[in-house]
């Protein structure tokens, strides 16, 4: 007898989506990312009842641990970083599925043990042959790990079972290396089984861009070069590089953030309406827009970079980038990057998109600001609109998630004066539901095999194609003895970035 509930329509996306029988294997489980994001997200999913009862989590790392040691590490990570409350009964059930395999990535015997572990889980926990392999490891190790998985039969799925691989950025450091990486993955997994994490796409507010644009009638008519003056996409952080010198030095702000998060945000803002919200339909539109992106001819004017010098953050004195532990004194790695881009389509002809990101800036904020043109005529006399700027739609990704519409209104009184005001939508004020963490959403999507929020290799390569000339331009400047401009920690970046937008008479917003 069927147990399916006839009232549940599987197409109803409001219903909670619960993963079927499966397990997750994490490589690099001792790293920061696994401890702070991935492992706590797994617990939060379990706590929300979104994982199957037999779900299993296997750690793979070069540590002399047994399952109990691993469980303790997971426990500490969950206690420190999970977002939902700790519940003994949830923990106890989850912990029964913890396994640890000790070994290095080139240790064939360790992968044999992993193979046995996965088999044993299928028998004892009912994971059904469905396993995802999460590579929270440096990209240099991707090739070795996937080759080992393949060699030891871990990538083979039988019948309806599945094997998937999850990869974390950086997806290469330029177009050529990204292609190489994609080829490596493609040699082992079909593209539909490769899930590249861009955690910005898992953020509630980023997904809301699509809702705002395509669920409403009023924005579409003005979403084009007739009405939009320019678009600013900002991801500002007040933190420095912390303990991530090893990862960050030589990578820098443009590769770390613009190549992935900011170009994805830009694609969502600029793309045409997809015919549906299927992964394929979304991807087509994002690819179209990314392939129409053009850099200005003169990159010394159309791009800017900086490096933080000592200054203040959160009321305390902080060191400059070159004084951070593990950074070479001659490093030219940028901690701030800004670029001006154009989208050569009928919709966006001539509209600049200004993208910027930086560490140790004035405050932590990520937002997209669509800045509209001024009214063609202002019939109010010469002084009434002196304090009126541009109508602006701001999508605040974080913190204080929400949307703000800025427009002009009359200042109360007998005089005629028009000033900027805002109309605000704040998530906290309108919804009682709390947003899941980006990693929760994305891990669940991996386990469900739901791909719309994961960039495909074409998008990754198109993004590198956009960024490569900027990186080459900066490398040539370095070779000629140049380097990034300095900016004082706690300010809003180098003056060269202000000049970049000021040439067209524009200014950066101070969020
Ligand atoms: C990561 C970058 O992708 O995003 C980090 O590598 C950055 O450098 C982080 O700090 C910011 O993420 P979030 O979600 O805090 O904005």
Coordinates of N, CA, C and O and ligand atoms in Angstrom, one line a residue, residues 37 168-169 198-200 203 235-237 239-240 244 247-248 256-257 260-261 359 364 366 398 437-439, ligand 1:
X37 N 31.8 26.0 9.3 CA 30.6 26.1 8.5 C 30.0 24.7 8.2 O 28.8 24.6 8.4
X168 N 35.0 23.3 -3.2 CA 35.0 24.7 -2.6 C 35.9 25.5 -3.5 O 36.9 25.0 -4.1
X169 N 35.7 26.8 -3.6 CA 36.6 27.7 -4.3 C 37.9 27.7 -3.6 O 38.0 27.4 -2.4
X198 N 29.4 28.2 -4.2 CA 29.6 29.6 -4.1 C 28.6 30.0 -3.0 O 27.4 30.1 -3.2
X199 N 29.1 30.2 -1.7 CA 28.1 30.2 -0.6 C 27.2 31.4 -0.7 O 26.2 31.5 -0.1
X200 N 27.6 32.4 -1.5 CA 26.7 33.6 -1.7 C 25.4 33.2 -2.3 O 24.3 33.8 -2.0
X203 N 22.7 32.3 0.1 CA 22.1 33.3 1.0 C 20.7 33.6 0.6 O 20.4 33.9 -0.5
X235 N 30.9 44.3 -1.4 CA 31.1 43.4 -0.3 C 32.2 43.9 0.5 O 33.4 43.7 0.1
X236 N 31.9 44.5 1.6 CA 32.9 45.1 2.5 C 33.0 44.3 3.7 O 32.0 43.9 4.3
X237 N 34.2 44.1 4.2 CA 34.5 43.4 5.5 C 35.3 44.3 6.4 O 36.2 45.1 5.9
X239 N 36.9 42.8 8.9 CA 38.0 42.0 9.4 C 39.2 42.0 8.5 O 39.1 42.4 7.3
X240 N 40.4 41.6 9.0 CA 41.6 41.5 8.2 C 41.7 40.1 7.7 O 40.7 39.4 7.6
X244 N 44.4 33.5 7.9 CA 44.4 32.8 6.6 C 45.5 33.3 5.6 O 45.3 33.2 4.4
X247 N 46.3 31.0 2.7 CA 45.4 30.9 1.6 C 45.4 32.3 0.8 O 45.4 32.3 -0.4
X248 N 45.4 33.4 1.6 CA 45.1 34.6 1.0 C 46.3 35.3 0.2 O 46.1 35.9 -0.9
X256 N 39.5 36.1 -4.7 CA 38.8 35.6 -3.6 C 37.3 35.9 -3.6 O 36.5 35.1 -3.2
X257 N 36.9 37.1 -4.1 CA 35.5 37.5 -4.0 C 34.9 37.9 -5.3 O 33.8 37.6 -5.6
X260 N 33.9 35.1 -8.0 CA 32.8 34.3 -7.7 C 31.6 35.0 -7.2 O 30.7 35.3 -7.9
X261 N 31.7 35.5 -5.9 CA 30.5 36.0 -5.3 C 30.0 37.3 -6.1 O 28.8 37.4 -6.4
X359 N 38.9 44.1 2.6 CA 39.0 43.7 4.0 C 39.4 45.0 4.7 O 40.0 45.9 4.1
X364 N 31.2 46.0 8.0 CA 30.9 44.8 7.3 C 29.5 45.0 6.6 O 28.5 45.2 7.3
X366 N 27.3 43.8 2.8 CA 27.2 43.4 1.4 C 25.9 43.9 0.8 O 24.8 43.7 1.5
X398 N 23.6 41.6 3.6 CA 23.9 41.4 5.0 C 24.7 42.5 5.5 O 25.4 43.2 4.7
X437 N 21.3 29.1 7.3 CA 22.6 29.5 6.9 C 22.8 29.1 5.5 O 22.3 28.0 5.1
X438 N 23.7 29.8 4.8 CA 23.9 29.5 3.4 C 24.4 28.0 3.2 O 23.9 27.3 2.4
X439 N 25.3 27.6 4.1 CA 25.8 26.2 4.0 C 24.7 25.2 4.3 O 24.8 24.1 3.7
Ligands
LIG1 C1 34.7 33.9 1.5 C2 36.0 34.5 1.3 O1 34.3 33.3 0.3 O2 33.7 34.8 1.9 C3 36.5 35.2 2.6 O3 37.0 33.6 0.9 C4 35.3 36.1 3.1 O4 37.7 36.0 2.4 C5 34.0 35.4 3.1 O5 35.7 36.6 4.4 C6 32.9 36.2 3.5 O6 31.7 35.5 3.7 P1 30.4 36.1 4.4 O7 29.4 35.1 4.2 O8 30.8 36.3 5.8 O9 30.1 37.4 3.7

